[in-house]
Coordinates of C-alpha atoms in Angstrom, one line a residue:
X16 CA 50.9 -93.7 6.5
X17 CA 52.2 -90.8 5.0
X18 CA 54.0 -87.3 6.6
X19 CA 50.9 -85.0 5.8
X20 CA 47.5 -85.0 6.6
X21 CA 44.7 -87.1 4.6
X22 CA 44.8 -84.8 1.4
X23 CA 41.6 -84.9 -1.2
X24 CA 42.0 -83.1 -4.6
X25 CA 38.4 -82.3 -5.8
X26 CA 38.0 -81.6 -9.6
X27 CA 34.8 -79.7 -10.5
X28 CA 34.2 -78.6 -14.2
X29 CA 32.9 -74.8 -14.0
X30 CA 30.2 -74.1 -16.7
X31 CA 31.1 -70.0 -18.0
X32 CA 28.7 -68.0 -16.7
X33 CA 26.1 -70.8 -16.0
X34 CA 24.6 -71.6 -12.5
X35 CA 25.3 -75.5 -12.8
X36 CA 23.9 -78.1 -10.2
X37 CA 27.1 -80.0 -10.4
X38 CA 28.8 -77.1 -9.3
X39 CA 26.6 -76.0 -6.5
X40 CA 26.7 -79.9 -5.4
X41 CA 30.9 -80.3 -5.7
X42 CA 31.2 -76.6 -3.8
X43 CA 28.8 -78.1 -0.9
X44 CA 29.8 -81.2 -0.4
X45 CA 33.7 -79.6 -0.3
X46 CA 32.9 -77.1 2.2
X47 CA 31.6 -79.4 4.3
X48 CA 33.8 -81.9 4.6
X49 CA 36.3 -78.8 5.4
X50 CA 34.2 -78.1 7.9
X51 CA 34.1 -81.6 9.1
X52 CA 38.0 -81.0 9.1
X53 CA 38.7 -82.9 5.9
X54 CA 41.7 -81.1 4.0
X55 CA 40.0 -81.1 1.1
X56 CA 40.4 -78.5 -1.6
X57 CA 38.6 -77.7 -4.6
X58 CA 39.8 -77.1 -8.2
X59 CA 38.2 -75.4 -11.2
X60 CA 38.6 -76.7 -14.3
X61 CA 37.8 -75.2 -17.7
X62 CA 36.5 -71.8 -16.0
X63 CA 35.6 -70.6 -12.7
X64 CA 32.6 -72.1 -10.9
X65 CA 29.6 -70.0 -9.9
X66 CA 27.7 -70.4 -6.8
X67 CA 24.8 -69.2 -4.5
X68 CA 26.8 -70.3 -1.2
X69 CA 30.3 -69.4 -0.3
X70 CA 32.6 -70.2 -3.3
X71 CA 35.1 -72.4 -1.5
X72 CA 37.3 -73.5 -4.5
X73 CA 40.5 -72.0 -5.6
X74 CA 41.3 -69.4 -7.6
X75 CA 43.2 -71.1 -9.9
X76 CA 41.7 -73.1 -12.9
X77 CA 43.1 -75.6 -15.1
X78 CA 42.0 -76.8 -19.0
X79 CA 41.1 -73.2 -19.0
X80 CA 38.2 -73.7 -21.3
X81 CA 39.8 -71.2 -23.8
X82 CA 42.2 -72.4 -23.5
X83 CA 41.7 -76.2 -24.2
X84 CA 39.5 -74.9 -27.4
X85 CA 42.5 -73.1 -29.3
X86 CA 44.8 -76.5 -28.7
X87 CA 42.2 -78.0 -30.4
X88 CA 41.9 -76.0 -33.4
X89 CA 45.4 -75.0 -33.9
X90 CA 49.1 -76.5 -32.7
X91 CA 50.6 -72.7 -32.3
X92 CA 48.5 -73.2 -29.2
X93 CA 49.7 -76.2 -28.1
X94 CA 53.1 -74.9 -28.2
X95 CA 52.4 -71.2 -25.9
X96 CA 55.1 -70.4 -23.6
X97 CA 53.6 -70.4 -20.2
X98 CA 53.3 -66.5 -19.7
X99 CA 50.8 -66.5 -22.3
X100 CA 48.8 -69.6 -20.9
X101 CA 48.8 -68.0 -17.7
X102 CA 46.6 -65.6 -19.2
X103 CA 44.5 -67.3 -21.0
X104 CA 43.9 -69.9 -17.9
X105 CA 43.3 -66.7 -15.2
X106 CA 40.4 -66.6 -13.9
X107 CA 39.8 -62.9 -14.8
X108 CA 40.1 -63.6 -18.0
X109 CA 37.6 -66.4 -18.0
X110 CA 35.2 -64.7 -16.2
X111 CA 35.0 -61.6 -18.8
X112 CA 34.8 -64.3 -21.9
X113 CA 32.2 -66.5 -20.4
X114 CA 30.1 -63.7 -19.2
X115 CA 28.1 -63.6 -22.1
X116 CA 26.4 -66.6 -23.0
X117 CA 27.6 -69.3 -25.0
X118 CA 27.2 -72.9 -26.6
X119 CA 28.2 -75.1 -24.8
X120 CA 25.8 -77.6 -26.3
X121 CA 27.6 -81.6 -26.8
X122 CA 26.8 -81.7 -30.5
X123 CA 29.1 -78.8 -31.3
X124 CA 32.1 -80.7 -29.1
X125 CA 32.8 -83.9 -30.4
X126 CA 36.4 -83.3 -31.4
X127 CA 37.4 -81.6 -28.2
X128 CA 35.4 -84.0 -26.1
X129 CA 37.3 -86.7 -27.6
X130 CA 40.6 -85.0 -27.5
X131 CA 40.0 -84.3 -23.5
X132 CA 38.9 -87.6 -22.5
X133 CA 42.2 -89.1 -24.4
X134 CA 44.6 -87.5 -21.8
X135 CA 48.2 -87.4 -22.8
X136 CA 47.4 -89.1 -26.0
X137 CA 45.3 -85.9 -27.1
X138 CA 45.9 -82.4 -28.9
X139 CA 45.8 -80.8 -24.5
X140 CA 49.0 -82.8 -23.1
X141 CA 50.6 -79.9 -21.7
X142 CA 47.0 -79.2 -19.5
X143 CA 47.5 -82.7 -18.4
X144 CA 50.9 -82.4 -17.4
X145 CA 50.4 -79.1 -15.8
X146 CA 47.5 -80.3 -13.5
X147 CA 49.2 -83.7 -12.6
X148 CA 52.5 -81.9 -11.9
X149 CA 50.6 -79.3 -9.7
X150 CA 49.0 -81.8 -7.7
X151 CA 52.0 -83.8 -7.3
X152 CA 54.0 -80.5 -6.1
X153 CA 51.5 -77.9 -4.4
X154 CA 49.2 -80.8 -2.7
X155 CA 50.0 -84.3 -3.0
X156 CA 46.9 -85.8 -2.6
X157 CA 45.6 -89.2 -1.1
X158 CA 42.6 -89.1 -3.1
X159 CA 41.5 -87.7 -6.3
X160 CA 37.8 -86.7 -6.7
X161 CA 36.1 -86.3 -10.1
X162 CA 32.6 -84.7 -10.5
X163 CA 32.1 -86.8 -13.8
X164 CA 33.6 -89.2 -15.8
X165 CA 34.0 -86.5 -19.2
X166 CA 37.5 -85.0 -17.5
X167 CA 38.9 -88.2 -16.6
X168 CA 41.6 -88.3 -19.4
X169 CA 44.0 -87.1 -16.5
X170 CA 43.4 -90.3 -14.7
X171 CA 46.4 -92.5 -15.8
X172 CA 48.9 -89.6 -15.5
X173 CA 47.4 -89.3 -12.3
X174 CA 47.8 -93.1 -11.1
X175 CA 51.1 -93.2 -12.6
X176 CA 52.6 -89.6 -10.9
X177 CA 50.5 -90.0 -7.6
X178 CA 49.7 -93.0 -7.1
X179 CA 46.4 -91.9 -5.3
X180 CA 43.1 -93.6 -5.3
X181 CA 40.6 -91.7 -7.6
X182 CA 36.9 -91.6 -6.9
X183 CA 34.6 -90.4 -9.5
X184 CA 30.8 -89.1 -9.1
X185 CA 28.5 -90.2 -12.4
X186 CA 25.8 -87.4 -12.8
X187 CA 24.7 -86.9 -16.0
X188 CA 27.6 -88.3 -18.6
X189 CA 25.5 -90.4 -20.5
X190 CA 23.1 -87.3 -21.1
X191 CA 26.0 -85.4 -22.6
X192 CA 27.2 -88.6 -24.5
X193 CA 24.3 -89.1 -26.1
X194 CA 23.6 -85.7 -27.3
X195 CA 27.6 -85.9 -29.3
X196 CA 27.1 -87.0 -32.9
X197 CA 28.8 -90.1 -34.4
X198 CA 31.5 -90.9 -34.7
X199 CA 32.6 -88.8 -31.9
X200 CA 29.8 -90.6 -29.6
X201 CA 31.1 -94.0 -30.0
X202 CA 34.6 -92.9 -29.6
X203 CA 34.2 -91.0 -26.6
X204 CA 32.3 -94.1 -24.9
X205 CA 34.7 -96.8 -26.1
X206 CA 37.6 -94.3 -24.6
X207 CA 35.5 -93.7 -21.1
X208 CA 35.1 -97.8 -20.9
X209 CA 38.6 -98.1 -20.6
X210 CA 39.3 -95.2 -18.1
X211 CA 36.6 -96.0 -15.9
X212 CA 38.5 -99.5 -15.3
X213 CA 41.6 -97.1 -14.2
X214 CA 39.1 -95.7 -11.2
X215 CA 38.8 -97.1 -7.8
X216 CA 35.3 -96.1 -7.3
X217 CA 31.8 -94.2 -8.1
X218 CA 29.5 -92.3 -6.7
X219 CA 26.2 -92.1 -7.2
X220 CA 22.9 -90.5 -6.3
X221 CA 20.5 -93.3 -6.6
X222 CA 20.5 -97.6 -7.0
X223 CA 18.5 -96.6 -10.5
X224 CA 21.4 -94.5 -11.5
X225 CA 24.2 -96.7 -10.5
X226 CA 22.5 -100.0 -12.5
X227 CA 21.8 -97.8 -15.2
X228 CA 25.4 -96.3 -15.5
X229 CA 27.3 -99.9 -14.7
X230 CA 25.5 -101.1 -17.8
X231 CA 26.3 -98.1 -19.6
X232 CA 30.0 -97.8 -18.9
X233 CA 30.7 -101.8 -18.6
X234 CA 31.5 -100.9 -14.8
X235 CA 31.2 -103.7 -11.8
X236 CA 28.3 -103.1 -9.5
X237 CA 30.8 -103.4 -6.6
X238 CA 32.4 -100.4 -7.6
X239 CA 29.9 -98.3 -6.8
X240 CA 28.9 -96.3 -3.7
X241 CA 25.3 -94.5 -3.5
X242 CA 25.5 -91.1 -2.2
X243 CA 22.1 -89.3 -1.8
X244 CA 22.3 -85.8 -2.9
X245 CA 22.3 -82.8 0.0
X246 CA 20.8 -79.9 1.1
X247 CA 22.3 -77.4 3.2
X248 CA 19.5 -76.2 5.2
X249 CA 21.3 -73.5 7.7
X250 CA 19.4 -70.3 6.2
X251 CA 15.9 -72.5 5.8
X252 CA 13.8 -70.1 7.4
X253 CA 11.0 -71.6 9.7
X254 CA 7.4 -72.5 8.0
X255 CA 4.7 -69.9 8.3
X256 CA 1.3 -69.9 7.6
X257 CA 1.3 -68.9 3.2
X258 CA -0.6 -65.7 2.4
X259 CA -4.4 -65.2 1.1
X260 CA -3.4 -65.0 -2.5
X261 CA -4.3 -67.5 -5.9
X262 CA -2.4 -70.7 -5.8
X263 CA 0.9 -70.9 -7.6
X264 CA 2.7 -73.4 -9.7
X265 CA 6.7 -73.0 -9.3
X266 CA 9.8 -73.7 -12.0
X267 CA 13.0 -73.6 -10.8
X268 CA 15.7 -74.7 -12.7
X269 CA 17.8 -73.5 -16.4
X270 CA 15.7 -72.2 -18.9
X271 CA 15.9 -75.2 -21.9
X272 CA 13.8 -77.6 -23.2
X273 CA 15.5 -80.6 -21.7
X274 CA 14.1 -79.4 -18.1
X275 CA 10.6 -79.2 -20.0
X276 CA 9.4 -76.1 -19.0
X277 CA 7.2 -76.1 -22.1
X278 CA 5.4 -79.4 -20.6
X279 CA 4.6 -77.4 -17.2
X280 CA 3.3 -75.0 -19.6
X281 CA 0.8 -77.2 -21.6
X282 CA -0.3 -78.4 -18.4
X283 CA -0.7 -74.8 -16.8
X284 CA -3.2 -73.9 -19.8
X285 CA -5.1 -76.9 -19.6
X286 CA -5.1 -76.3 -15.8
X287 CA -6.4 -72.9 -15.9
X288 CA -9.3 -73.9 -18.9
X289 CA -10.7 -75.7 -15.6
X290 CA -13.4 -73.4 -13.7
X291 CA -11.9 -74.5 -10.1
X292 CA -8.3 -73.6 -10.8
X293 CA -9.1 -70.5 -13.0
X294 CA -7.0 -68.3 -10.9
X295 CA -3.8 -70.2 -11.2
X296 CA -0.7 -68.9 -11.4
X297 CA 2.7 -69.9 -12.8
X298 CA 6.1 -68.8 -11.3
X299 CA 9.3 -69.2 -12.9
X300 CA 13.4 -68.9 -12.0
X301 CA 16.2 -70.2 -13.3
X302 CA 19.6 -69.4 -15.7
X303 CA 18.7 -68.4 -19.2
X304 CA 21.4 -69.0 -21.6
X305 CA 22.3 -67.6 -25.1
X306 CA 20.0 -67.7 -28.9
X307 CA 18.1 -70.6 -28.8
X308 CA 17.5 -70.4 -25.0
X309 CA 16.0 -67.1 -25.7
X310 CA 14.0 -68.2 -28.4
X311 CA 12.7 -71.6 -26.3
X312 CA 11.5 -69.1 -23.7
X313 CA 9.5 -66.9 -26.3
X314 CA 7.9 -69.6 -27.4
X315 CA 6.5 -70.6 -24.1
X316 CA 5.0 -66.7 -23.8
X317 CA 3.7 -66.9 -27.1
X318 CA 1.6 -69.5 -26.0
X319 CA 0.8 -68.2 -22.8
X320 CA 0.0 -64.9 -24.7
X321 CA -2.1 -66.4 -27.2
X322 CA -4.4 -68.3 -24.5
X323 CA -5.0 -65.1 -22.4
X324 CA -2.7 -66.2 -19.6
X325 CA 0.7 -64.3 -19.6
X326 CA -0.8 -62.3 -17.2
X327 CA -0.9 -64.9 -15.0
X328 CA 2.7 -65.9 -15.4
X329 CA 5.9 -64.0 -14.5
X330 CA 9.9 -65.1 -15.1
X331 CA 11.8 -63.9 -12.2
X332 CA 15.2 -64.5 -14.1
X333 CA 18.6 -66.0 -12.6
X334 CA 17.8 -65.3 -8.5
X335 CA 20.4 -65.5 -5.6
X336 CA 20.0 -68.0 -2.6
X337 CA 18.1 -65.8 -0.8
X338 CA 16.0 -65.2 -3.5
X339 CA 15.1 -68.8 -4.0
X340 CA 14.3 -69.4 -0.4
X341 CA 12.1 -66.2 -1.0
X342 CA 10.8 -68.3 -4.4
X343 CA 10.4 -71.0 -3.0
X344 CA 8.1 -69.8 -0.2
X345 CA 5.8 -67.9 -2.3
X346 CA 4.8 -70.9 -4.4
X347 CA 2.5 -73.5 -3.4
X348 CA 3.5 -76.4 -5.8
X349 CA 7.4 -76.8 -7.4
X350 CA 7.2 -78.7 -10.8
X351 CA 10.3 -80.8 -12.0
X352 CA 9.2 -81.4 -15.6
X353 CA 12.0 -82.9 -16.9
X354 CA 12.5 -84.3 -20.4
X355 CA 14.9 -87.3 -19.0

C-alpha cells in the first residue's frame, strides 16, 4: 500500500501542429479514466498535444522537441542552464515554432531517434533526468503509461527512481521503424528489443496487432493485453433520415500518401466512368501538412481535373469535432484506403 492515491503518469508524444490519432486516443482514454476517478494525469512530450475534445493534459512538456533537436546537433545545448531550457521547453514557445508545418518524416530522424530511445546513455540525459526527477517529486506515480514504445529510453531511469510498473501501448512503431534508413533502423530495433524486456506490459488494439508486434519486438505473448480502441459518443447526434442529394464518398483522415487517398481517387474516377453512379461525389477532411503534402494533394486534383471531375470533389481542410460529426453525416460511404 502506499500513503497516496493510485497515481498513473501518462506519456503522450504531441505531433507540432498536427491532429494525431494517438493523441486524440491518449487524451480520451485519460479523461475518462479521470472521470472514472482514476488520478491519472497526462504529460506532453516533445510539444503540446492538439485535440478536437477537451485537452486534459498538462501544460507542461518534456523532451521539448526543440529542444531534444539542438542536444543532438550541438553539446552547447546539452549543457543550457535551466532558465534557458525553460524556454525552449514552454509550451508557448512550441506552439509558435510548430505552427507552421514541418518534417517530421522517420527518414530524416535516424540519429535523434536513436539518441532518444538510448535514455541516459544518449546526447538528451539531462531531459531524462528532468522527467524522471519530476515524476519522482511532483507525482510519484504507481504506474507509468507510454503511448509507444519510440520514447521508452526513460524506462530504466524510471524503474530504477520509481520503481513503478510501466505499461506501454504499441500503435504504429514498426511503421515508423521501418521508414528510418540503415543503420539507424537496425539500431533503433536492436535498442527497443532490449527495453521492451524492461516493460511490465502492452497494450494493444487488436490479436493481429499484438502477434504481429511480439514477433517484431521479440516480446512474450503473455505480456500483452488487447484493448479495443474507443469512441466517445456523448455529442453523437441522433440518426435522421439523409437529404435528396447525389451519393457521396467520404475521406477523413491526414492528407499523405500512406493513408492512400490517391487509391480512393482512382477508384472514384473509375466509379463515376460508370452510367449508374455518374453523379457521385467525393468529400474530403483531414490535416494537411507542409511541401510534399501539398504537392501529394495537387496531384490528386490534377487528376480529378484532367478527367472532368473536380467539380465533383471538394477538400474541406483540417475541421473541428463538430465539423466531423457534421462530415460525417453528409456522406453516405467513409473510405479507409490505407497503404498499410
Amino acid at each position: 500500500m502506499t500513503d497516496h492515491s493510485f497515481q498513473v503518469a501518462y506519456l503522450t508524444p504531441g505531433a507540432g501542429g498536427m491532429i494525431c490519432g494517438s493523441c486524440l486516443n491518449d487524451n480520451m482514454l485519460a479523461s475518462q479514466l479521470q472521470r472514472l476517478g482514476c488520478d491519472c494525469v497526462l504529460v506532453p512530450l516533445y510539444t503540446p498535444i492538439r485535440t478536437d475534445e477537451p485537452d486534459v493534459s498538462i501544460r507542461k512538456v518534456f523532451f521539448g522537441g526543440v529542444n531534444v533537436y539542438l542536444q543532438q546537433k550541438s553539446g552547447l545545448f546539452r549543457s543550457l542552464p535551466r532558465w534557458a531550457d525553460r524556454v525552449l521547453d514552454s509550451p508557448r514557445f512550441l506552439r509558435a515554432v510548430t505552427g507552421r508545418a514541418i518534417s517530421v518524416e522517420a527518414k530524416h530522424l535516424g540519429g535523434l531517434t536513436v539518441s532518444m530511445i538510448r535514455g541516459e546513455e544518449g546526447r538528451q540525459r539531462k531531459e531524462i533526468t528532468r522527467l524522471v526527477e519530476w515524476l519522482a517529486r511532483d507525482l510519484r506515480p504507481d504506474l507509468v503509461h507510454l503511448s509507444n514504445l519510440m520514447i521508452a529510453g526513460c524506462v530504466p531511469r524510471i524503474k530504477q527512481r520509481l520503481g513503478a510498473a510501466v505499461l506501454v501501448t504499441l500503435q504504429g512503431d514498426d511503421i515508423f521503424l521501418d521508414e528510418l534508413v540503415e543503420p539507424y533502423r537496425s539500431e533503433a530495433l536492436a535498442e527497443l528489443k532490449q527495453l521492451a524486456r524492461q516493460v511490465d506490459g502492452f497494450l494493444v488494439h487488436s490479436r493481429y496487432y499484438a502477434d504481429y508486434m511480439a514477433d517484431y519486438f521479440d516480446i512474450p505473448p503473455a505480456k500483452f493485453h488487447i484493448v479495443p480502441l474507443g469512441l466517445s459518443l456523448s455529442d453523437l447526434p441522433p440518426p435522421v433520415a439523409p437529404p435528396a442529394r447525389p451519393p457521396t464518398i467520404g475521406y477523413l483522415a491526414r492528407i499523405c500518401e500512406a493513408k492512400g487517398l490517391h487509391n480512393l481517387v482512382d477508384a472514384f474516377l473509375e466509379l463515376r466512368r460508370r452510367d449508374a453512379a455518374s453523379q457521385v461525389r467525393l468529400h474530403v477532411a483531414g490535416y494537411l501538412g507542409g511541401r510534399v503534402e501539398q504537392q501529394y494533394l495537387a496531384r490528386q486534383q490534377d487528376k480529378l481535373r484532367a478527367a472532368g471531375a473536380l467539380d465533383a470533389f471538394r477538400y474541406f481542410g483540417t475541421i473541428s469535432r463538430d465539423e466531423k460529426l457534421a462530415f460525417l453525416a453528409g456522406i453516405d460511404v467513409l473510405s479507409v484506403p490505407t497503404t498499410y
